[in-house]
mmCIF file of C-alpha atoms in Angstrom:
data_model
loop_
_atom_site.group_PDB
_atom_site.id
_atom_site.type_symbol
_atom_site.label_atom_id
_atom_site.label_comp_id
_atom_site.label_asym_id
_atom_site.label_seq_id
_atom_site.Cartn_x
_atom_site.Cartn_y
_atom_site.Cartn_z
ATOM 1 C CA MET A 1 -0.007 0.049 0.057
ATOM 2 C CA MET A 2 1.318 3.456 -1.074
ATOM 3 C CA ASN A 3 1.931 6.134 1.555
ATOM 4 C CA ARG A 4 1.093 9.818 1.032
ATOM 5 C CA THR A 5 4.538 10.789 -0.128
ATOM 6 C CA GLU A 6 4.394 8.086 -2.758
ATOM 7 C CA VAL A 7 0.863 9.005 -3.904
ATOM 8 C CA ALA A 8 1.848 12.420 -5.174
ATOM 9 C CA PRO A 9 4.374 11.441 -7.801
ATOM 10 C CA TYR A 10 2.045 8.551 -8.762
ATOM 11 C CA GLU A 11 -0.823 10.840 -9.365
ATOM 12 C CA SER A 12 1.331 13.361 -11.287
ATOM 13 C CA HIS A 13 2.469 10.568 -13.483
ATOM 14 C CA CYS A 14 -1.083 9.579 -14.184
ATOM 15 C CA VAL A 15 -2.014 13.003 -15.130
ATOM 16 C CA GLU A 16 0.861 13.373 -17.409
ATOM 17 C CA LEU A 17 -0.232 10.127 -19.168
ATOM 18 C CA LEU A 18 -3.703 11.405 -19.448
ATOM 19 C CA LEU A 19 -2.642 14.746 -20.882
ATOM 20 C CA GLU A 20 -0.362 12.967 -23.364
ATOM 21 C CA LYS A 21 -3.205 10.576 -24.493
ATOM 22 C CA LEU A 22 -5.693 13.368 -25.001
ATOM 23 C CA ASP A 23 -3.255 15.551 -27.042
ATOM 24 C CA ALA A 24 -3.934 18.316 -24.622
ATOM 25 C CA TYR A 25 -3.042 22.056 -24.857
ATOM 26 C CA ILE A 26 -2.948 24.500 -22.088
ATOM 27 C CA PHE A 27 -3.544 28.194 -22.569
ATOM 28 C CA THR A 28 -4.022 31.578 -20.769
ATOM 29 C CA TYR A 29 -5.877 34.459 -22.302
ATOM 30 C CA ASP A 30 -5.396 38.281 -21.383
ATOM 31 C CA ILE A 31 -8.600 40.078 -22.163
ATOM 32 C CA GLN A 32 -7.247 43.594 -22.137
ATOM 33 C CA GLU A 33 -4.279 42.870 -24.169
ATOM 34 C CA ASP A 34 -5.910 40.329 -26.498
ATOM 35 C CA LEU A 35 -3.121 38.019 -26.038
ATOM 36 C CA LEU A 36 -3.054 34.166 -25.903
ATOM 37 C CA ARG A 37 -0.408 31.965 -24.631
ATOM 38 C CA ILE A 38 -0.767 28.319 -25.502
ATOM 39 C CA HIS A 39 1.514 25.197 -25.412
ATOM 40 C CA ARG A 40 1.166 21.468 -25.522
ATOM 41 C CA ALA A 41 0.823 19.920 -22.213
ATOM 42 C CA MET A 42 3.252 17.120 -22.948
ATOM 43 C CA GLY A 43 5.970 16.595 -25.555
ATOM 44 C CA ASP A 44 7.036 19.741 -27.292
ATOM 45 C CA THR A 45 5.905 22.338 -24.887
ATOM 46 C CA THR A 46 7.240 25.305 -26.621
ATOM 47 C CA GLU A 47 4.890 28.253 -25.931
ATOM 48 C CA ARG A 48 3.296 30.179 -28.682
ATOM 49 C CA ILE A 49 2.381 33.866 -27.922
ATOM 50 C CA LEU A 50 -0.417 35.041 -30.216
ATOM 51 C CA GLU A 51 -0.995 38.884 -29.970
ATOM 52 C CA GLY A 52 -4.209 40.304 -31.148
ATOM 53 C CA TYR A 53 -5.675 36.858 -31.038
ATOM 54 C CA LEU A 54 -9.442 37.489 -31.236
ATOM 55 C CA GLN A 55 -9.015 40.341 -33.715
ATOM 56 C CA GLY A 56 -7.104 38.162 -36.005
ATOM 57 C CA LEU A 57 -9.293 35.235 -35.386
ATOM 58 C CA ARG A 58 -12.417 36.973 -36.677
ATOM 59 C CA LYS A 59 -10.453 38.162 -39.822
ATOM 60 C CA ILE A 60 -9.088 34.765 -40.824
ATOM 61 C CA GLN A 61 -11.646 32.780 -42.863
ATOM 62 C CA PHE A 62 -9.701 29.558 -43.061
ATOM 63 C CA GLY A 63 -7.381 28.379 -40.266
ATOM 64 C CA SER A 64 -7.131 27.473 -36.555
ATOM 65 C CA VAL A 65 -10.845 27.534 -35.710
ATOM 66 C CA HIS A 66 -13.800 26.544 -37.858
ATOM 67 C CA PRO A 67 -15.907 29.665 -38.859
ATOM 68 C CA ASP A 68 -19.069 28.368 -37.033
ATOM 69 C CA PHE A 69 -17.097 28.200 -33.726
ATOM 70 C CA VAL A 70 -15.165 31.573 -33.844
ATOM 71 C CA GLU A 71 -17.908 33.441 -32.026
ATOM 72 C CA PRO A 72 -18.526 30.626 -29.550
ATOM 73 C CA LEU A 73 -14.887 30.396 -28.747
ATOM 74 C CA SER A 74 -14.595 34.217 -28.525
ATOM 75 C CA LEU A 75 -17.411 34.155 -25.831
ATOM 76 C CA LEU A 76 -15.773 31.401 -24.001
ATOM 77 C CA ILE A 77 -12.105 32.645 -23.733
ATOM 78 C CA THR A 78 -13.213 36.082 -22.659
ATOM 79 C CA GLY A 79 -15.315 34.545 -19.941
ATOM 80 C CA GLN A 80 -18.727 35.626 -21.087
ATOM 81 C CA THR A 81 -19.760 32.042 -20.909
ATOM 82 C CA THR A 82 -18.020 29.301 -18.874
ATOM 83 C CA GLU A 83 -19.650 26.076 -20.027
ATOM 84 C CA SER A 84 -17.239 23.547 -21.485
ATOM 85 C CA GLN A 85 -17.900 23.278 -25.227
ATOM 86 C CA GLU A 86 -16.922 20.974 -28.208
ATOM 87 C CA MET A 87 -15.421 22.719 -31.109
ATOM 88 C CA LEU A 88 -13.730 22.041 -34.455
ATOM 89 C CA ILE A 89 -10.086 23.286 -33.990
ATOM 90 C CA ASP A 90 -6.851 23.066 -35.884
ATOM 91 C CA PRO A 91 -4.158 23.882 -33.133
ATOM 92 C CA SER A 92 -1.092 23.004 -35.240
ATOM 93 C CA LEU A 93 1.741 25.581 -35.574
ATOM 94 C CA GLU A 94 0.695 26.368 -39.106
ATOM 95 C CA PRO A 95 -3.027 25.766 -39.156
ATOM 96 C CA LYS A 96 -4.698 24.885 -42.574
ATOM 97 C CA GLY A 97 -8.214 24.107 -41.571
ATOM 98 C CA ARG A 98 -7.689 20.389 -40.971
ATOM 99 C CA TYR A 99 -10.100 20.471 -37.958
ATOM 100 C CA ARG A 100 -10.507 17.953 -35.354
ATOM 101 C CA TRP A 101 -12.986 17.891 -32.458
ATOM 102 C CA TYR A 102 -11.584 19.275 -29.332
ATOM 103 C CA GLN A 103 -13.179 19.981 -25.946
ATOM 104 C CA VAL A 104 -12.447 23.436 -24.510
ATOM 105 C CA ALA A 105 -12.808 24.233 -20.824
ATOM 106 C CA ILE A 106 -11.759 27.474 -19.014
ATOM 107 C CA LYS A 107 -11.471 28.953 -15.580
ATOM 108 C CA LEU A 108 -11.702 32.852 -14.907
ATOM 109 C CA ILE A 109 -8.804 34.796 -13.875
ATOM 110 C CA ARG A 110 -9.806 37.791 -11.609
ATOM 111 C CA ASP A 111 -7.914 40.760 -10.171
ATOM 112 C CA GLU A 112 -8.014 41.971 -6.721
ATOM 113 C CA ALA A 113 -11.348 43.687 -7.125
ATOM 114 C CA GLY A 114 -12.968 40.648 -8.487
ATOM 115 C CA ARG A 115 -13.081 41.860 -12.273
ATOM 116 C CA VAL A 116 -12.420 39.258 -14.789
ATOM 117 C CA THR A 117 -9.052 40.012 -16.511
ATOM 118 C CA GLY A 118 -8.618 36.814 -18.408
ATOM 119 C CA THR A 119 -8.960 33.015 -18.615
ATOM 120 C CA GLN A 120 -6.928 30.031 -18.279
ATOM 121 C CA GLY A 121 -8.000 26.699 -19.864
ATOM 122 C CA ILE A 122 -7.206 23.457 -21.458
ATOM 123 C CA ILE A 123 -8.103 21.939 -24.920
ATOM 124 C CA TRP A 124 -8.099 18.268 -25.514
ATOM 125 C CA ASP A 125 -8.623 16.021 -28.374
ATOM 126 C CA ILE A 126 -12.078 14.273 -28.473
ATOM 127 C CA GLU A 127 -12.126 13.112 -32.164
ATOM 128 C CA SER A 128 -12.085 9.428 -31.340
ATOM 129 C CA SER A 129 -14.949 9.567 -28.887
ATOM 130 C CA THR A 130 -17.049 12.068 -30.937
ATOM 131 C CA GLY A 131 -16.753 10.243 -34.284
ATOM 132 C CA GLN A 132 -15.995 11.450 -37.788
ATOM 133 C CA SER A 133 -15.815 15.253 -37.983
ATOM 134 C CA ASP A 134 -18.644 15.634 -40.634
ATOM 135 C CA GLN A 135 -21.074 13.468 -38.834
ATOM 136 C CA ALA A 136 -20.334 14.889 -35.477
ATOM 137 C CA PHE A 137 -20.620 18.484 -36.771
ATOM 138 C CA ALA A 138 -24.003 17.673 -38.284
ATOM 139 C CA ARG A 139 -25.140 16.354 -35.028
ATOM 140 C CA PHE A 140 -23.653 19.323 -33.044
ATOM 141 C CA ARG A 141 -25.418 21.718 -35.330
ATOM 142 C CA SER A 142 -28.751 19.934 -35.073
ATOM 143 C CA GLU A 143 -28.819 19.844 -31.173
ATOM 144 C CA ARG A 144 -26.815 22.979 -30.073
ATOM 145 C CA ASP A 145 -27.561 26.659 -30.265
ATOM 146 C CA SER A 146 -24.726 28.266 -32.240
ATOM 147 C CA VAL A 147 -24.299 31.307 -30.029
ATOM 148 C CA THR A 148 -24.595 30.057 -26.391
ATOM 149 C CA GLY A 149 -23.541 26.475 -26.915
ATOM 150 C CA ILE A 150 -26.390 25.125 -24.926
ATOM 151 C CA TYR A 151 -29.188 22.969 -26.361
ATOM 152 C CA ASN A 152 -31.610 24.212 -28.990
ATOM 153 C CA GLU A 153 -35.216 22.643 -29.150
ATOM 154 C CA ILE A 154 -34.072 19.425 -30.698
ATOM 155 C CA GLY A 155 -31.326 18.855 -28.128
ATOM 156 C CA LEU A 156 -33.751 19.887 -25.361
ATOM 157 C CA SER A 157 -36.268 17.332 -26.300
ATOM 158 C CA LYS A 158 -33.660 14.631 -26.558
ATOM 159 C CA ALA A 159 -32.121 15.366 -23.117
ATOM 160 C CA VAL A 160 -35.456 15.842 -21.458
ATOM 161 C CA ASN A 161 -37.150 12.729 -22.875
ATOM 162 C CA LEU A 162 -33.956 10.600 -22.037
ATOM 163 C CA TYR A 163 -34.347 11.762 -18.340
ATOM 164 C CA ILE A 164 -38.140 11.167 -18.241
ATOM 165 C CA GLU A 165 -37.820 7.758 -19.788
ATOM 166 C CA GLY A 166 -35.170 6.705 -17.287
ATOM 167 C CA GLN A 167 -34.252 7.847 -13.895
ATOM 168 C CA GLY A 168 -36.719 10.868 -13.833
ATOM 169 C CA ARG A 169 -39.712 8.868 -14.575
ATOM 170 C CA ASP A 170 -41.112 9.429 -11.033
ATOM 171 C CA ASP A 171 -39.563 12.746 -10.174
ATOM 172 C CA ASP A 172 -41.482 16.099 -9.719
ATOM 173 C CA SER A 173 -39.723 18.093 -12.280
ATOM 174 C CA VAL A 174 -40.793 21.405 -14.070
ATOM 175 C CA LEU A 175 -40.163 22.965 -17.457
ATOM 176 C CA LEU A 176 -39.805 26.773 -17.465
ATOM 177 C CA CYS A 177 -40.212 28.856 -20.586
ATOM 178 C CA ILE A 178 -38.580 32.279 -20.340
ATOM 179 C CA MET A 179 -39.206 34.990 -22.836
ATOM 180 C CA LEU A 180 -36.987 38.082 -22.755
ATOM 181 C CA GLU A 181 -39.302 40.776 -24.061
ATOM 182 C CA ASN A 182 -37.514 43.688 -25.788
ATOM 183 C CA PHE A 183 -34.397 41.507 -26.491
ATOM 184 C CA PRO A 184 -35.043 41.111 -30.330
ATOM 185 C CA ARG A 185 -35.532 44.914 -30.528
ATOM 186 C CA LEU A 186 -32.355 45.601 -28.633
ATOM 187 C CA ALA A 187 -30.361 43.153 -30.737
ATOM 188 C CA LYS A 188 -31.584 44.658 -33.969
ATOM 189 C CA GLU A 189 -30.736 48.250 -32.726
ATOM 190 C CA HIS A 190 -27.122 47.340 -31.440
ATOM 191 C CA GLY A 191 -26.064 44.698 -33.904
ATOM 192 C CA LYS A 192 -25.702 40.976 -34.026
ATOM 193 C CA ARG A 193 -22.393 40.752 -32.203
ATOM 194 C CA TRP A 194 -23.616 42.877 -29.281
ATOM 195 C CA GLY A 195 -26.681 40.867 -29.125
ATOM 196 C CA ASP A 196 -24.841 37.526 -29.172
ATOM 197 C CA GLN A 197 -22.529 38.773 -26.254
ATOM 198 C CA LEU A 198 -25.409 39.891 -24.142
ATOM 199 C CA LEU A 199 -27.329 36.609 -24.907
ATOM 200 C CA ALA A 200 -24.306 34.654 -23.762
ATOM 201 C CA ARG A 201 -23.993 36.635 -20.508
ATOM 202 C CA ILE A 202 -27.644 36.224 -19.834
ATOM 203 C CA CYS A 203 -27.370 32.499 -20.549
ATOM 204 C CA LYS A 204 -24.801 32.244 -17.848
ATOM 205 C CA SER A 205 -26.721 34.414 -15.329
ATOM 206 C CA VAL A 206 -29.953 32.505 -15.832
ATOM 207 C CA GLY A 207 -28.091 29.048 -15.851
ATOM 208 C CA GLY A 208 -26.325 30.012 -12.646
ATOM 209 C CA LEU A 209 -29.808 29.990 -10.813
ATOM 210 C CA PHE A 210 -30.226 26.300 -11.464
ATOM 211 C CA ARG A 211 -28.230 23.025 -10.846
ATOM 212 C CA ASP A 212 -25.555 21.746 -13.140
ATOM 213 C CA GLY A 213 -27.707 18.685 -13.924
ATOM 214 C CA ASP A 214 -30.724 20.647 -14.970
ATOM 215 C CA VAL A 215 -31.297 20.970 -18.793
ATOM 216 C CA MET A 216 -31.120 24.382 -20.391
ATOM 217 C CA ALA A 217 -31.844 25.449 -24.014
ATOM 218 C CA HIS A 218 -32.101 28.513 -26.229
ATOM 219 C CA LEU A 219 -34.916 28.557 -28.796
ATOM 220 C CA GLY A 220 -33.818 31.787 -30.552
ATOM 221 C CA GLU A 221 -34.835 35.418 -30.250
ATOM 222 C CA GLY A 222 -34.072 35.388 -26.580
ATOM 223 C CA VAL A 223 -36.423 32.530 -25.552
ATOM 224 C CA PHE A 224 -34.887 30.202 -22.973
ATOM 225 C CA VAL A 225 -36.002 26.859 -21.504
ATOM 226 C CA VAL A 226 -34.989 25.232 -18.313
ATOM 227 C CA PHE A 227 -35.986 21.793 -17.375
ATOM 228 C CA ALA A 228 -35.517 21.696 -13.579
ATOM 229 C CA LYS A 229 -35.148 18.092 -12.538
ATOM 230 C CA ASP A 230 -36.937 16.899 -9.414
ATOM 231 C CA LEU A 231 -37.570 20.222 -8.158
ATOM 232 C CA GLY A 232 -40.270 19.332 -5.710
ATOM 233 C CA ARG A 233 -42.075 22.009 -3.828
ATOM 234 C CA ALA A 234 -44.087 24.827 -5.497
ATOM 235 C CA GLU A 235 -42.464 27.362 -3.318
ATOM 236 C CA VAL A 236 -38.983 26.357 -4.714
ATOM 237 C CA ILE A 237 -40.239 26.932 -8.198
ATOM 238 C CA ASP A 238 -41.644 30.272 -7.317
ATOM 239 C CA ALA A 239 -38.373 31.258 -5.843
ATOM 240 C CA LYS A 240 -36.689 30.462 -9.061
ATOM 241 C CA ILE A 241 -39.126 32.398 -11.142
ATOM 242 C CA ASN A 242 -38.688 35.369 -8.860
ATOM 243 C CA ALA A 243 -34.938 34.983 -9.166
ATOM 244 C CA ILE A 244 -35.216 35.233 -12.896
ATOM 245 C CA ARG A 245 -37.367 38.258 -12.751
ATOM 246 C CA HIS A 246 -34.954 39.902 -10.218
ATOM 247 C CA LEU A 247 -32.001 39.754 -12.794
ATOM 248 C CA PHE A 248 -33.725 42.336 -15.026
ATOM 249 C CA ARG A 249 -35.291 44.608 -12.455
ATOM 250 C CA ALA A 250 -34.496 48.290 -12.877
ATOM 251 C CA ASP A 251 -32.291 48.270 -9.826
ATOM 252 C CA ASN A 252 -30.094 45.232 -11.052
ATOM 253 C CA MET A 253 -26.576 46.726 -11.783
ATOM 254 C CA VAL A 254 -25.919 44.190 -14.635
ATOM 255 C CA TYR A 255 -29.130 43.985 -16.637
ATOM 256 C CA GLY A 256 -31.400 46.739 -15.146
ATOM 257 C CA SER A 257 -30.551 49.398 -17.650
ATOM 258 C CA TYR A 258 -31.616 47.236 -20.717
ATOM 259 C CA GLY A 259 -35.384 47.459 -20.214
ATOM 260 C CA ILE A 260 -35.668 43.619 -20.676
ATOM 261 C CA HIS A 261 -38.825 42.180 -19.209
ATOM 262 C CA PRO A 262 -38.776 38.335 -18.601
ATOM 263 C CA GLN A 263 -42.087 36.510 -19.092
ATOM 264 C CA VAL A 264 -42.142 33.071 -17.515
ATOM 265 C CA GLY A 265 -44.508 30.016 -18.037
ATOM 266 C CA ALA A 266 -44.106 26.722 -16.192
ATOM 267 C CA ALA A 267 -45.313 23.299 -17.034
ATOM 268 C CA TYR A 268 -45.133 20.431 -14.393
ATOM 269 C CA TYR A 269 -44.300 16.961 -15.195
ATOM 270 C CA SER A 270 -46.293 14.723 -15.421
ATOM 271 C CA GLU A 271 -49.382 16.736 -14.457
ATOM 272 C CA ASP A 272 -49.207 19.025 -17.640
ATOM 273 C CA GLY A 273 -47.491 16.581 -20.063
ATOM 274 C CA LYS A 274 -45.537 13.335 -20.253
ATOM 275 C CA ASP A 275 -42.760 14.426 -22.598
ATOM 276 C CA ALA A 276 -40.707 17.337 -23.625
ATOM 277 C CA GLY A 277 -43.083 18.391 -26.477
ATOM 278 C CA GLU A 278 -46.128 18.379 -24.276
ATOM 279 C CA LEU A 279 -44.603 20.154 -21.512
ATOM 280 C CA LEU A 280 -43.062 22.864 -23.871
ATOM 281 C CA VAL A 281 -46.533 23.583 -25.382
ATOM 282 C CA VAL A 282 -48.142 24.159 -22.010
ATOM 283 C CA ALA A 283 -45.269 26.319 -20.687
ATOM 284 C CA MET A 284 -45.402 28.462 -23.845
ATOM 285 C CA GLU A 285 -49.113 28.894 -23.532
ATOM 286 C CA ARG A 286 -48.763 30.028 -20.028
ATOM 287 C CA MET A 287 -45.957 32.393 -20.887
ATOM 288 C CA LYS A 288 -48.101 33.903 -23.528
ATOM 289 C CA LEU A 289 -50.907 34.296 -21.079
ATOM 290 C CA SER A 290 -48.611 36.028 -18.762
ATOM 291 C CA ILE A 291 -47.683 38.442 -21.373
ATOM 292 C CA ALA A 292 -51.413 39.136 -22.319
ATOM 293 C CA ASN A 293 -52.250 39.689 -18.691
ATOM 294 C CA GLY A 294 -49.425 42.177 -18.275
ATOM 295 C CA LYS A 295 -50.834 44.336 -21.139
ATOM 296 C CA LYS A 296 -54.316 44.513 -19.927
#
């Protein structure tokens, strides 16, 4: 049996083997300087320093990141969203668009005042587990929202139904449909990139009100859906809805000035529906009723 002094070198060796197997890269990104430092975790660990990284990334049409993932990667490494994501990347020294599937995960770097100044993260190869790039990319696009990286309606249905048909069959779960009134108008006035960045921030804030295992989706035009698993008591659900509304109150320092009004509709499993489709129809109807009542 190993003692504690023997365990540390053993664990370090295991981590090294894992990083080598995954063909992992480690990076840090400075937001103010727009500077990325990246190197292989194992093997040739020569560090590359990429100045003006995001500015250049958005200009290069064919290279280190597939065009469909430029904006999601930008939001991730600048800390505007923190959910680990799958992306098509060519991390070679001279990228030529020979993309493979990589998983990207980040951690925020903050200064003494708590402001986010950058990110540090890891990129690892998941091509063998994800499958052929073309097939996996088609599946990704069919199930994920291109801006936030969370599920779209198809992905939501699959994830919710899988849970309901399995371990969640007897749970008291709820599906919440959240419409951000005025968001489409704001996005049109300020431009797509501004709207995408705000959407990613809102996604992170709303998601932070729920548990990691809950299912979240963006259906487009600022309409979010959260399937909260085994939520239980009605007062807990009411507290979640009030927390969502509180995010956009006029006195909220982050979102209060945008004039966004969230409307929420809830559908309860299995009282209101026995699958994702049925629950979504009920939740949207109740959301629309909330909007109508608010205009009277």
